[in-house]
Amino acid sequence: MYKPQATYKVPGFSGIRTFMHLPYITNDLENVDFAVIGVPFDTGASHAVGTRFGPSAIREMSQRIRGVNPALDIDIFEFMSGIDYGDLLVHPGYIEYSYEAIEEQLTPIFEKNIIPILLGGDHSISLPHLRAAAKKYGPVSLVHFDAHSDTWRSSDPRKKYSHGNMFSLAVDEGIVDPYSSIQMGMRGSGPNPNLESSIELGYEVLSTDDVKKLPIIELCEKVKNRVGTKPVFLTFDVDFLDPIYAPGTGTPEAGGFTTYEAIQMIRGIAGINIIGFDIVETLPDRDQSNLTALHAANIIFQVLSIIAKKKSLEVSLQL
């Protein structure tokens, strides 16, 4: 079993900056349940760039996180073995080439039933992540926390890929089942924030206003009913949070969610069958306090906690 190597005898700020002090391992994937993997890529960005530095910032701000989640009464590493796999090889400036490389590198991770926990990077990395997931699981259900639906379509075939259209392309490619998928938190200005395009594709879409009107427990039940027992690809764009909590992102939108609300939403969907996760759009150069990276690291911790919680229930049923 792999688990964080930090001890209370050593200061938390010491050592190489792996996520949560997990062992850095790339050559042995046996007995691994999840792998934290950086994807330092931002060629898909449409506004501010710099999310290529997101993985290192998130790792830095994860140093004080430990494995026990008191709110969920779970010790992650009692039920799961995890590693920091380092960063994937990408090719800045070449989006198709990078997509091919990301998919190729993630395919053996999925083949070994390891859950990839990707640190972005801009949101365009979700498409090759989904392509690799679908090789193993077929079309997956998407649970998507974001200020934007990312179902924009380019009218120019030379501009096919960006961080704003992955989830329309994923439906086109048959790697996401939109009828068991849900998008939450959409807001912002513009003639069409793409809600109609998402709905036409088959997604259930909840704007920020829709989400704010629901008690969190009802929202989470809606998510769980939508995906059922299907394999779930969970994705979290940090601009889901209000800019006061996540100023370090390339396309911030006013009027978002608190970190407490986001954490409660993640905890509330415990039980869904997560097979892949990415957290994207952390842009540390726009956040001198590193709050955005801190909150991203803690969202990952909550996701790992609910995966471990599901495993603990499965173990108890076998006893």
Tab-separated table of C-alpha atoms in Angstrom:
chain	number	residue	atom	x	y	z
A	1	MET	CA	0.000	0.000	0.000
A	2	TYR	CA	1.252	3.439	-0.958
A	3	LYS	CA	0.393	6.360	1.297
A	4	PRO	CA	1.825	9.789	2.236
A	5	GLN	CA	5.367	9.614	3.491
A	6	ALA	CA	5.125	12.602	5.832
A	7	THR	CA	5.310	12.004	9.570
A	8	TYR	CA	4.728	14.294	12.524
A	9	LYS	CA	8.458	14.130	13.229
A	10	VAL	CA	9.242	15.951	9.975
A	11	PRO	CA	7.981	19.470	9.135
A	12	GLY	CA	5.217	19.459	6.518
A	13	PHE	CA	7.115	22.008	4.433
A	14	SER	CA	10.097	19.676	3.979
A	15	GLY	CA	10.863	17.349	1.115
A	16	ILE	CA	10.025	17.144	-2.562
A	17	ARG	CA	6.625	18.638	-3.391
A	18	THR	CA	4.514	15.647	-4.306
A	19	PHE	CA	0.759	15.819	-3.725
A	20	MET	CA	0.072	15.250	-0.002
A	21	HIS	CA	3.629	13.861	0.333
A	22	LEU	CA	2.640	10.764	-1.668
A	23	PRO	CA	5.523	8.680	-2.993
A	24	TYR	CA	6.655	9.683	-6.482
A	25	ILE	CA	6.374	6.480	-8.518
A	26	THR	CA	6.234	5.970	-12.278
A	27	ASN	CA	7.660	2.500	-12.849
A	28	ASP	CA	5.425	0.297	-10.677
A	29	LEU	CA	1.651	0.542	-10.903
A	30	GLU	CA	0.825	-2.650	-9.018
A	31	ASN	CA	-1.353	-2.253	-5.918
A	32	VAL	CA	-2.244	1.346	-6.832
A	33	ASP	CA	-5.837	2.595	-6.564
A	34	PHE	CA	-5.313	6.193	-7.645
A	35	ALA	CA	-2.552	8.247	-9.236
A	36	VAL	CA	-2.224	12.018	-8.954
A	37	ILE	CA	-0.955	13.261	-12.316
A	38	GLY	CA	-0.049	16.751	-13.486
A	39	VAL	CA	-0.971	17.943	-16.972
A	40	PRO	CA	0.872	21.267	-17.410
A	41	PHE	CA	-0.885	22.313	-20.611
A	42	ASP	CA	-2.681	25.555	-21.503
A	43	THR	CA	-2.629	25.774	-25.297
A	44	GLY	CA	-6.429	25.451	-25.266
A	45	ALA	CA	-6.932	28.644	-23.250
A	46	SER	CA	-9.001	31.430	-24.824
A	47	HIS	CA	-8.122	34.297	-22.452
A	48	ALA	CA	-5.407	34.327	-19.789
A	49	VAL	CA	-2.699	31.670	-20.015
A	50	GLY	CA	-0.498	30.229	-17.291
A	51	THR	CA	-2.480	27.233	-16.087
A	52	ARG	CA	0.488	25.121	-17.154
A	53	PHE	CA	1.853	26.104	-13.745
A	54	GLY	CA	-1.277	24.869	-11.963
A	55	PRO	CA	-0.035	21.350	-11.126
A	56	SER	CA	3.062	22.582	-9.301
A	57	ALA	CA	1.047	25.185	-7.349
A	58	ILE	CA	-1.565	22.628	-6.293
A	59	ARG	CA	1.123	20.225	-5.131
A	60	GLU	CA	2.772	23.019	-3.141
A	61	MET	CA	-0.481	23.904	-1.382
A	62	SER	CA	-1.317	20.271	-0.579
A	63	GLN	CA	1.545	19.846	1.887
A	64	ARG	CA	-0.552	20.258	5.046
A	65	ILE	CA	-3.368	17.936	3.965
A	66	ARG	CA	-3.481	14.627	5.830
A	67	GLY	CA	-5.387	11.453	5.019
A	68	VAL	CA	-8.161	11.570	7.626
A	69	ASN	CA	-11.409	13.331	6.744
A	70	PRO	CA	-13.308	13.784	10.044
A	71	ALA	CA	-16.471	15.062	8.361
A	72	LEU	CA	-16.821	11.802	6.428
A	73	ASP	CA	-15.264	9.658	9.158
A	74	ILE	CA	-12.805	8.138	6.722
A	75	ASP	CA	-9.062	7.569	6.526
A	76	ILE	CA	-8.343	7.581	2.802
A	77	PHE	CA	-5.274	5.381	3.100
A	78	GLU	CA	-6.968	2.724	5.148
A	79	PHE	CA	-8.869	1.798	1.995
A	80	MET	CA	-6.788	3.112	-0.904
A	81	SER	CA	-3.211	3.087	-2.108
A	82	GLY	CA	-2.117	6.209	-3.962
A	83	ILE	CA	0.914	7.689	-5.680
A	84	ASP	CA	2.061	10.897	-7.319
A	85	TYR	CA	2.829	9.888	-10.900
A	86	GLY	CA	4.488	13.186	-11.789
A	87	ASP	CA	3.544	15.118	-14.934
A	88	LEU	CA	2.482	13.808	-18.316
A	89	LEU	CA	4.559	14.751	-21.331
A	90	VAL	CA	2.798	17.479	-23.325
A	91	HIS	CA	3.763	19.617	-26.320
A	92	PRO	CA	3.025	23.316	-25.698
A	93	GLY	CA	1.536	25.002	-28.752
A	94	TYR	CA	0.448	21.734	-30.364
A	95	ILE	CA	-2.977	20.757	-29.103
A	96	GLU	CA	-3.643	17.699	-31.290
A	97	TYR	CA	-0.159	16.319	-30.643
A	98	SER	CA	-0.633	16.857	-26.902
A	99	TYR	CA	-4.056	15.203	-26.988
A	100	GLU	CA	-2.516	12.111	-28.573
A	101	ALA	CA	0.248	12.059	-25.963
A	102	ILE	CA	-2.117	12.526	-23.013
A	103	GLU	CA	-4.464	9.774	-24.195
A	104	GLU	CA	-1.568	7.403	-24.849
A	105	GLN	CA	-0.071	7.968	-21.400
A	106	LEU	CA	-3.396	7.618	-19.563
A	107	THR	CA	-4.524	4.455	-21.356
A	108	PRO	CA	-2.349	2.051	-19.281
A	109	ILE	CA	-3.494	3.823	-16.101
A	110	PHE	CA	-7.116	2.999	-16.891
A	111	GLU	CA	-6.219	-0.514	-18.045
A	112	LYS	CA	-4.916	-1.247	-14.542
A	113	ASN	CA	-8.164	0.029	-12.948
A	114	ILE	CA	-6.328	2.993	-11.438
A	115	ILE	CA	-8.302	6.212	-11.019
A	116	PRO	CA	-6.392	9.135	-12.565
A	117	ILE	CA	-6.574	12.354	-10.528
A	118	LEU	CA	-5.437	14.987	-13.014
A	119	LEU	CA	-4.122	18.411	-12.064
A	120	GLY	CA	-4.623	20.904	-14.893
A	121	GLY	CA	-3.818	22.719	-16.963
A	122	ASP	CA	-6.660	24.244	-18.929
A	123	HIS	CA	-9.970	22.437	-19.293
A	124	SER	CA	-9.182	21.166	-22.786
A	125	ILE	CA	-7.225	18.298	-21.145
A	126	SER	CA	-10.553	16.655	-20.285
A	127	LEU	CA	-11.065	15.516	-23.877
A	128	PRO	CA	-8.032	13.190	-24.131
A	129	HIS	CA	-8.726	12.129	-20.536
A	130	LEU	CA	-12.230	11.101	-21.602
A	131	ARG	CA	-10.928	9.373	-24.713
A	132	ALA	CA	-8.654	7.206	-22.584
A	133	ALA	CA	-11.463	6.508	-20.094
A	134	ALA	CA	-13.865	5.447	-22.849
A	135	LYS	CA	-11.402	2.840	-24.110
A	136	LYS	CA	-11.872	1.075	-20.787
A	137	TYR	CA	-15.461	1.905	-19.858
A	138	GLY	CA	-17.269	2.936	-23.031
A	139	PRO	CA	-19.387	6.108	-22.877
A	140	VAL	CA	-19.193	7.566	-19.362
A	141	SER	CA	-21.422	9.890	-17.378
A	142	LEU	CA	-20.122	13.424	-16.906
A	143	VAL	CA	-20.543	15.291	-13.613
A	144	HIS	CA	-19.340	18.798	-14.346
A	145	PHE	CA	-18.818	21.698	-11.896
A	146	ASP	CA	-18.051	24.872	-13.830
A	147	ALA	CA	-19.089	28.465	-14.573
A	148	HIS	CA	-19.183	27.545	-18.274
A	149	SER	CA	-20.829	24.650	-20.083
A	150	ASP	CA	-17.887	24.156	-22.493
A	151	THR	CA	-20.188	23.056	-25.297
A	152	TRP	CA	-19.351	25.951	-27.615
A	153	ARG	CA	-18.797	24.974	-31.247
A	154	SER	CA	-16.323	26.517	-33.637
A	155	SER	CA	-17.564	27.416	-37.103
A	156	ASP	CA	-13.982	27.185	-38.362
A	157	PRO	CA	-12.642	23.600	-38.736
A	158	ARG	CA	-9.123	24.955	-38.305
A	159	LYS	CA	-10.065	25.914	-34.745
A	160	LYS	CA	-11.632	22.631	-33.689
A	161	TYR	CA	-10.189	22.346	-30.175
A	162	SER	CA	-10.184	24.700	-27.192
A	163	HIS	CA	-11.036	24.722	-23.478
A	164	GLY	CA	-14.571	25.817	-24.379
A	165	ASN	CA	-15.885	22.927	-26.460
A	166	MET	CA	-14.628	19.604	-25.028
A	167	PHE	CA	-18.032	18.419	-23.878
A	168	SER	CA	-19.781	18.915	-27.203
A	169	LEU	CA	-16.951	17.083	-28.957
A	170	ALA	CA	-17.115	14.303	-26.348
A	171	VAL	CA	-20.782	13.714	-27.205
A	172	ASP	CA	-19.994	13.822	-30.930
A	173	GLU	CA	-17.312	11.170	-30.391
A	174	GLY	CA	-19.625	8.948	-28.342
A	175	ILE	CA	-17.368	8.943	-25.281
A	176	VAL	CA	-19.854	10.728	-22.979
A	177	ASP	CA	-23.480	9.718	-22.484
A	178	PRO	CA	-25.194	13.117	-22.096
A	179	TYR	CA	-28.488	11.567	-20.971
A	180	SER	CA	-26.873	10.379	-17.746
A	181	SER	CA	-24.723	13.498	-17.314
A	182	ILE	CA	-25.176	16.819	-15.515
A	183	GLN	CA	-23.521	20.233	-15.648
A	184	MET	CA	-23.750	22.690	-12.725
A	185	GLY	CA	-22.862	26.305	-11.992
A	186	MET	CA	-23.153	27.903	-15.401
A	187	ARG	CA	-23.270	31.712	-15.350
A	188	GLY	CA	-21.783	34.782	-16.982
A	189	SER	CA	-22.570	37.236	-19.749
A	190	GLY	CA	-22.877	36.877	-23.492
A	191	PRO	CA	-25.584	36.405	-26.115
A	192	ASN	CA	-25.703	32.698	-25.343
A	193	PRO	CA	-23.832	31.121	-22.419
A	194	ASN	CA	-24.198	27.775	-24.253
A	195	LEU	CA	-26.944	26.379	-22.014
A	196	GLU	CA	-29.165	25.732	-25.015
A	197	SER	CA	-26.411	23.881	-26.858
A	198	SER	CA	-25.828	21.651	-23.819
A	199	ILE	CA	-29.533	20.909	-23.411
A	200	GLU	CA	-29.835	20.092	-27.115
A	201	LEU	CA	-27.011	17.584	-26.714
A	202	GLY	CA	-28.932	15.850	-23.923
A	203	TYR	CA	-27.141	17.182	-20.831
A	204	GLU	CA	-29.056	18.219	-17.754
A	205	VAL	CA	-27.884	21.775	-17.060
A	206	LEU	CA	-28.238	23.780	-13.861
A	207	SER	CA	-27.217	27.428	-13.902
A	208	THR	CA	-25.769	29.066	-10.812
A	209	ASP	CA	-29.224	30.486	-10.088
A	210	ASP	CA	-30.763	27.013	-10.409
A	211	VAL	CA	-28.210	25.539	-8.018
A	212	LYS	CA	-28.572	28.363	-5.492
A	213	LYS	CA	-32.335	27.713	-5.279
A	214	LEU	CA	-31.790	24.066	-4.302
A	215	PRO	CA	-30.753	22.800	-0.885
A	216	ILE	CA	-27.385	21.105	-1.367
A	217	ILE	CA	-28.806	17.762	-0.292
A	218	GLU	CA	-31.406	17.968	-3.096
A	219	LEU	CA	-28.768	18.953	-5.639
A	220	CYS	CA	-26.650	15.957	-4.672
A	221	GLU	CA	-29.607	13.589	-4.910
A	222	LYS	CA	-30.318	14.982	-8.373
A	223	VAL	CA	-26.730	14.223	-9.394
A	224	LYS	CA	-26.841	10.687	-7.972
A	225	ASN	CA	-30.188	9.931	-9.605
A	226	ARG	CA	-28.913	11.238	-12.940
A	227	VAL	CA	-25.792	9.056	-13.082
A	228	GLY	CA	-27.078	6.010	-11.239
A	229	THR	CA	-24.458	3.252	-11.116
A	230	LYS	CA	-22.750	4.231	-14.382
A	231	PRO	CA	-19.013	4.992	-14.532
A	232	VAL	CA	-18.602	8.698	-13.780
A	233	PHE	CA	-16.034	11.170	-15.037
A	234	LEU	CA	-15.942	14.022	-12.524
A	235	THR	CA	-14.513	17.371	-13.577
A	236	PHE	CA	-14.148	20.553	-11.524
A	237	ASP	CA	-13.207	23.911	-13.025
A	238	VAL	CA	-12.010	26.258	-10.274
A	239	ASP	CA	-14.059	29.102	-11.793
A	240	PHE	CA	-17.090	27.292	-10.354
A	241	LEU	CA	-15.983	29.106	-7.203
A	242	ASP	CA	-16.559	32.823	-6.830
A	243	PRO	CA	-13.456	34.850	-7.798
A	244	ILE	CA	-13.062	35.941	-4.185
A	245	TYR	CA	-12.185	32.292	-3.418
A	246	ALA	CA	-10.493	31.474	-6.736
A	247	PRO	CA	-8.964	34.611	-8.279
A	248	GLY	CA	-6.250	32.505	-9.897
A	249	THR	CA	-8.046	31.422	-13.031
A	250	GLY	CA	-8.153	32.566	-16.639
A	251	THR	CA	-11.887	33.215	-17.117
A	252	PRO	CA	-13.352	34.235	-13.733
A	253	GLU	CA	-17.095	34.847	-13.430
A	254	ALA	CA	-18.651	36.884	-10.607
A	255	GLY	CA	-21.409	35.436	-8.445
A	256	GLY	CA	-20.067	31.936	-7.855
A	257	PHE	CA	-19.912	29.524	-4.959
A	258	THR	CA	-18.072	29.483	-1.655
A	259	THR	CA	-15.503	26.816	-0.900
A	260	TYR	CA	-17.775	25.527	1.860
A	261	GLU	CA	-20.647	25.057	-0.608
A	262	ALA	CA	-18.373	23.264	-3.083
A	263	ILE	CA	-16.987	20.957	-0.402
A	264	GLN	CA	-20.507	20.079	0.757
A	265	MET	CA	-21.517	19.308	-2.825
A	266	ILE	CA	-18.571	16.956	-3.303
A	267	ARG	CA	-19.242	15.195	-0.003
A	268	GLY	CA	-22.924	14.944	-0.888
A	269	ILE	CA	-22.332	12.939	-4.063
A	270	ALA	CA	-20.482	10.178	-2.193
A	271	GLY	CA	-21.530	6.825	-3.603
A	272	ILE	CA	-21.264	7.608	-7.308
A	273	ASN	CA	-18.891	5.426	-9.322
A	274	ILE	CA	-15.973	7.778	-10.064
A	275	ILE	CA	-13.515	6.333	-12.580
A	276	GLY	CA	-11.640	9.534	-13.419
A	277	PHE	CA	-11.303	13.080	-12.085
A	278	ASP	CA	-9.654	16.294	-13.136
A	279	ILE	CA	-9.452	19.731	-11.565
A	280	VAL	CA	-8.574	22.442	-14.032
A	281	GLU	CA	-7.896	26.122	-14.732
A	282	THR	CA	-5.745	26.981	-11.694
A	283	LEU	CA	-3.633	29.947	-12.816
A	284	PRO	CA	-1.246	30.743	-9.949
A	285	ASP	CA	0.222	33.921	-11.469
A	286	ARG	CA	-3.141	35.637	-10.936
A	287	ASP	CA	-3.288	34.707	-7.262
A	288	GLN	CA	-0.350	35.855	-5.175
A	289	SER	CA	-1.888	34.319	-2.051
A	290	ASN	CA	-2.160	30.849	-3.662
A	291	LEU	CA	-5.727	30.538	-2.341
A	292	THR	CA	-6.927	29.061	-5.630
A	293	ALA	CA	-4.325	26.297	-5.522
A	294	LEU	CA	-5.088	25.701	-1.827
A	295	HIS	CA	-8.785	25.285	-2.580
A	296	ALA	CA	-8.039	23.056	-5.579
A	297	ALA	CA	-5.892	20.793	-3.380
A	298	ASN	CA	-8.684	20.542	-0.829
A	299	ILE	CA	-11.314	19.749	-3.466
A	300	ILE	CA	-9.061	16.856	-4.543
A	301	PHE	CA	-8.880	15.727	-0.923
A	302	GLN	CA	-12.689	15.667	-0.740
A	303	VAL	CA	-12.908	13.679	-3.981
A	304	LEU	CA	-10.386	11.136	-2.709
A	305	SER	CA	-12.384	10.948	0.521
A	306	ILE	CA	-15.669	10.081	-1.204
A	307	ILE	CA	-13.937	7.471	-3.369
A	308	ALA	CA	-12.474	5.927	-0.201
A	309	LYS	CA	-15.881	6.130	1.501
A	310	LYS	CA	-17.442	4.115	-1.309
A	311	LYS	CA	-14.668	1.531	-1.051
A	312	SER	CA	-15.149	1.275	2.724
A	313	LEU	CA	-18.855	0.535	2.256
A	314	GLU	CA	-18.033	-2.111	-0.356
A	315	VAL	CA	-15.599	-3.740	2.095
A	316	SER	CA	-18.173	-3.749	4.893
A	317	LEU	CA	-20.736	-5.412	2.617
A	318	GLN	CA	-18.260	-8.198	1.868
A	319	LEU	CA	-17.696	-8.969	5.554
